[in-house]
PDB file of C-alpha atoms in Angstrom:
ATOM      1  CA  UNK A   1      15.110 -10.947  -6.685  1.00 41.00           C
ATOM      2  CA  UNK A   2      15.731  -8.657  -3.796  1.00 41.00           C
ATOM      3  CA  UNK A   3      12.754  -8.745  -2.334  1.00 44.00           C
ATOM      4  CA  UNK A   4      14.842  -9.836   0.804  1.00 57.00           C
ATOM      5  CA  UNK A   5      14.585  -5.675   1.348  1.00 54.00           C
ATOM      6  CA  UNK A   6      10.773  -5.330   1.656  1.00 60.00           C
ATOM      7  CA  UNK A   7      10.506  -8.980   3.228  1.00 66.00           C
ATOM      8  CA  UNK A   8       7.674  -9.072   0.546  1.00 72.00           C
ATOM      9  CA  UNK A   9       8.096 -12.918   0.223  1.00 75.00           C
ATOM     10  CA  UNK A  10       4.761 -14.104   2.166  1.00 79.00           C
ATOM     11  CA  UNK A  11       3.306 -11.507   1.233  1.00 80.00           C
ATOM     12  CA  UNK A  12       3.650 -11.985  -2.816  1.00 83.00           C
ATOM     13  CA  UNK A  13       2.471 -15.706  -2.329  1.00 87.00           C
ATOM     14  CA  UNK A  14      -0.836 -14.725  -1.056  1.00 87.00           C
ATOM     15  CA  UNK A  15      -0.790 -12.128  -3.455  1.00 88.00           C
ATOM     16  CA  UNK A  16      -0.394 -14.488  -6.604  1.00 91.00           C
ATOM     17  CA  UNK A  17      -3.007 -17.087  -5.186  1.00 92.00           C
ATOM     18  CA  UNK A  18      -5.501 -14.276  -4.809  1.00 91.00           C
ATOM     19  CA  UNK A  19      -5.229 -13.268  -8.254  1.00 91.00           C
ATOM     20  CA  UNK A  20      -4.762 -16.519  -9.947  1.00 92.00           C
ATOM     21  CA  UNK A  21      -8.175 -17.710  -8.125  1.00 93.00           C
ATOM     22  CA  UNK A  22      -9.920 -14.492  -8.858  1.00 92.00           C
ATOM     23  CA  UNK A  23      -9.125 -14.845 -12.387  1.00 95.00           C
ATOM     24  CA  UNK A  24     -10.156 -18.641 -12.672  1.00 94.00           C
ATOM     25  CA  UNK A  25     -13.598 -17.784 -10.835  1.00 94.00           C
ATOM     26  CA  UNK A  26     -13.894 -14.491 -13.090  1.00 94.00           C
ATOM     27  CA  UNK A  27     -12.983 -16.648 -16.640  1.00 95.00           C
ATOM     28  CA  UNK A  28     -14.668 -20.034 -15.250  1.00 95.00           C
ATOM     29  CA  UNK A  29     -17.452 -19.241 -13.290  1.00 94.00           C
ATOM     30  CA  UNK A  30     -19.049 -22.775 -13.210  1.00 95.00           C
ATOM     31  CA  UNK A  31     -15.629 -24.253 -11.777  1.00 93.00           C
ATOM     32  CA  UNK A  32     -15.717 -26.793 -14.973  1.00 95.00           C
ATOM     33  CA  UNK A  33     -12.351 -28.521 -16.018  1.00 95.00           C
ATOM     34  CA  UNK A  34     -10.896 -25.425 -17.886  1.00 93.00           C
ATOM     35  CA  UNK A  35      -9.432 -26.422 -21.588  1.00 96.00           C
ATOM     36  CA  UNK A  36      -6.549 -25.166 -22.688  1.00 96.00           C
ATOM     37  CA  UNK A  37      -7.447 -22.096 -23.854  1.00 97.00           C
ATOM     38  CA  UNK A  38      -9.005 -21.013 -20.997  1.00 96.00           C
ATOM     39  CA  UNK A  39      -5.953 -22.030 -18.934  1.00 96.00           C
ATOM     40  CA  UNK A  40      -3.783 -19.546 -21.480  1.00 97.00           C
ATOM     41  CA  UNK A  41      -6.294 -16.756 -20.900  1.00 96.00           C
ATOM     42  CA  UNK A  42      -5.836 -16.748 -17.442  1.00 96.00           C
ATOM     43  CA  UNK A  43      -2.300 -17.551 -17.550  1.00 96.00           C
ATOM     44  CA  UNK A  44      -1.415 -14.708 -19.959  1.00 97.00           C
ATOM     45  CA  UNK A  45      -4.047 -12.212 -17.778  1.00 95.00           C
ATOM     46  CA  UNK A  46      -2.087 -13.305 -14.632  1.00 95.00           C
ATOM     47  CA  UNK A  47       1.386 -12.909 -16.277  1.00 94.00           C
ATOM     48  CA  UNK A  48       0.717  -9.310 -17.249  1.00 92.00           C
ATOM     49  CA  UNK A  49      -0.794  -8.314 -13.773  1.00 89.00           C
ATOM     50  CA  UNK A  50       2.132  -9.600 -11.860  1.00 91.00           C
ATOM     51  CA  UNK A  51       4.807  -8.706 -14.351  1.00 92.00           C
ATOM     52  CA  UNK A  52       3.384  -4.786 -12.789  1.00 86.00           C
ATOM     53  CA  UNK A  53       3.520  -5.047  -9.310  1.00 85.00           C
ATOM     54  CA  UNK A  54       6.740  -7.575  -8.860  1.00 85.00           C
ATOM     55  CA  UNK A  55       8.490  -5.399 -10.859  1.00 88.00           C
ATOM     56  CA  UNK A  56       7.503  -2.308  -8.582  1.00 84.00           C
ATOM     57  CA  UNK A  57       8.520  -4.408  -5.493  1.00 81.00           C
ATOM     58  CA  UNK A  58      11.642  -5.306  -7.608  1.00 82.00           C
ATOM     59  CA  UNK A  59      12.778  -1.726  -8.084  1.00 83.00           C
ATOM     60  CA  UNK A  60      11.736  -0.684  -4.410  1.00 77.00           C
ATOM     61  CA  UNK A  61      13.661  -3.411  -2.721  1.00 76.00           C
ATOM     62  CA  UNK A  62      17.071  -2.368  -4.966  1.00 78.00           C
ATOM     63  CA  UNK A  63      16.065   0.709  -3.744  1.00 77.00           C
ATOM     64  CA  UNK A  64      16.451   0.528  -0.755  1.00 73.00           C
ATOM     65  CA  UNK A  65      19.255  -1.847  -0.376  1.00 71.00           C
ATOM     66  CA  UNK A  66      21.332   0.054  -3.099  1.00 71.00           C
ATOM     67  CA  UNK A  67      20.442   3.405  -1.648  1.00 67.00           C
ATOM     68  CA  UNK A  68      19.195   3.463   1.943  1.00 68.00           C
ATOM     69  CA  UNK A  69      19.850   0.107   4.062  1.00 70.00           C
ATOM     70  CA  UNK A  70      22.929  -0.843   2.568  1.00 75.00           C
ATOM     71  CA  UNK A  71      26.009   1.613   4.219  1.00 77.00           C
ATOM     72  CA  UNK A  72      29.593   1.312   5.202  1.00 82.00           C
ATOM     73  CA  UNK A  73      30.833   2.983   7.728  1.00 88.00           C
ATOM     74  CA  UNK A  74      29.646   5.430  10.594  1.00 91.00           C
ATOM     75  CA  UNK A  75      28.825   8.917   8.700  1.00 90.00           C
ATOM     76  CA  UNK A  76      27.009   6.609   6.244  1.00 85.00           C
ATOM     77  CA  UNK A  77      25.163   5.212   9.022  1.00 86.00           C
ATOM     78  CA  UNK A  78      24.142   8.386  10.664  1.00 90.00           C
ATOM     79  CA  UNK A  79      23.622   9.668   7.474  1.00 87.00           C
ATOM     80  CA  UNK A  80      21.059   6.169   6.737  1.00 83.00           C
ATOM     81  CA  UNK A  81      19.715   6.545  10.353  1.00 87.00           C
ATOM     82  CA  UNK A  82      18.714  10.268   9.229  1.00 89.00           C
ATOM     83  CA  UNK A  83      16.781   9.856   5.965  1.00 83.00           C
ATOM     84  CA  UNK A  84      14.761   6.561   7.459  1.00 82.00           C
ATOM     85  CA  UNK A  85      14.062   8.799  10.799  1.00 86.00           C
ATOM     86  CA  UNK A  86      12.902  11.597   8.533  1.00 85.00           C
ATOM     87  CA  UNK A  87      10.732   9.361   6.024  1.00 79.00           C
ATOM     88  CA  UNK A  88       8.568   7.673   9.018  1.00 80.00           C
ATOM     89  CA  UNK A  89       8.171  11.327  10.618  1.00 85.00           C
ATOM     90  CA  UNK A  90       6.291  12.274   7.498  1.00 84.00           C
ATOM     91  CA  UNK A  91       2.599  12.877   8.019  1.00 84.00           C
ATOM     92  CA  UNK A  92       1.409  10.664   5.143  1.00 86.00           C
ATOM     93  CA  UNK A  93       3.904   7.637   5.612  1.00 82.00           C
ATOM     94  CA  UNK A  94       1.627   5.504   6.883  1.00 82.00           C
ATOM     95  CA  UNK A  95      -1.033   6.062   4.342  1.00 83.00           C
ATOM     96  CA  UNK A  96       1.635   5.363   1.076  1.00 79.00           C
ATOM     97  CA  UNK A  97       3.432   2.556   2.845  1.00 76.00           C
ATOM     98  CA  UNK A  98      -0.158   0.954   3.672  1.00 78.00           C
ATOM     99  CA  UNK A  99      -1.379   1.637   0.001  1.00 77.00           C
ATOM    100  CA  UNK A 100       1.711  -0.317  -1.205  1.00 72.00           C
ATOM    101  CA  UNK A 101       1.532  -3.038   1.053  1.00 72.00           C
ATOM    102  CA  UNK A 102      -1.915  -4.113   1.242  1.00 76.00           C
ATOM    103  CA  UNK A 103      -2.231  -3.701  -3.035  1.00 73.00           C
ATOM    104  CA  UNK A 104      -4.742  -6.108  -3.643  1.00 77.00           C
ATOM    105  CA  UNK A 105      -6.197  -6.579  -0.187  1.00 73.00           C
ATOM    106  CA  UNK A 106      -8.078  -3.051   0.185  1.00 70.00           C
ATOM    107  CA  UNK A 107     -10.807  -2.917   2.415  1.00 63.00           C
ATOM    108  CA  UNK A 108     -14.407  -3.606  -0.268  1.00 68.00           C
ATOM    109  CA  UNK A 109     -12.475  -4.108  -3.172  1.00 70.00           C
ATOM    110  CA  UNK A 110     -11.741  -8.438  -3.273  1.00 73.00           C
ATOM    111  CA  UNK A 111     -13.533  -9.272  -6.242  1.00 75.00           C
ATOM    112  CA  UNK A 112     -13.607 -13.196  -4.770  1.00 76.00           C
TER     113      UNK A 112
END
């Protein structure tokens, strides 16, 4: 993977362990030993939720190594130095890159 990009490494861990609990306390309320088709349910739910969002943190950390933090040679680098200056200048910046990064931690919304 290249998350190594969006150092999202950490931050994916405590992302799967939220939603693998959430979905064993959601599917398994009384904490019982789960059978096997319980396990499947939650393993297939779990699958197809972070199947989406690794593959978004996939694409963004190619992204940016392919296209933005990845240069040779001076005019590339002033060129690199540039575009990042200009993207954290933008008003809303820090309002997509906190969306992105705190996906599923939101203020109200941990259903745990």
């Amino acid at each position: 993977m290249h998350h190594q990009h969006l150092g999202q490494g950490a931050n994916q861990a405590f992302e799967d362990t939220y939603h693998f609990v959430r979905l064993l306390t959601e599917h398994n309320p009384s904490a019982a030993a789960p059978s096997n088709e319980l396990l499947e349910t939650i393993f297939s739910e779990y699958e197809q939720l972070r199947i989406a969002r690794t593959s978004e943190l996939v694409k963004g950390a190619r992204q940016q190594g392919e296209n933005v933090r990845v240069v040779s040679g001076e005019e590339a680098c002033r060129a690199r130095n540039k575009a990042v200056t200009a993207v954290y200048a933008d008003e809303n910046f820090m309002e997509r890159w906190l969306e992105f990064f705190t996906h599923p931690f939101r203020m109200g919304e941990s259903k745990i």
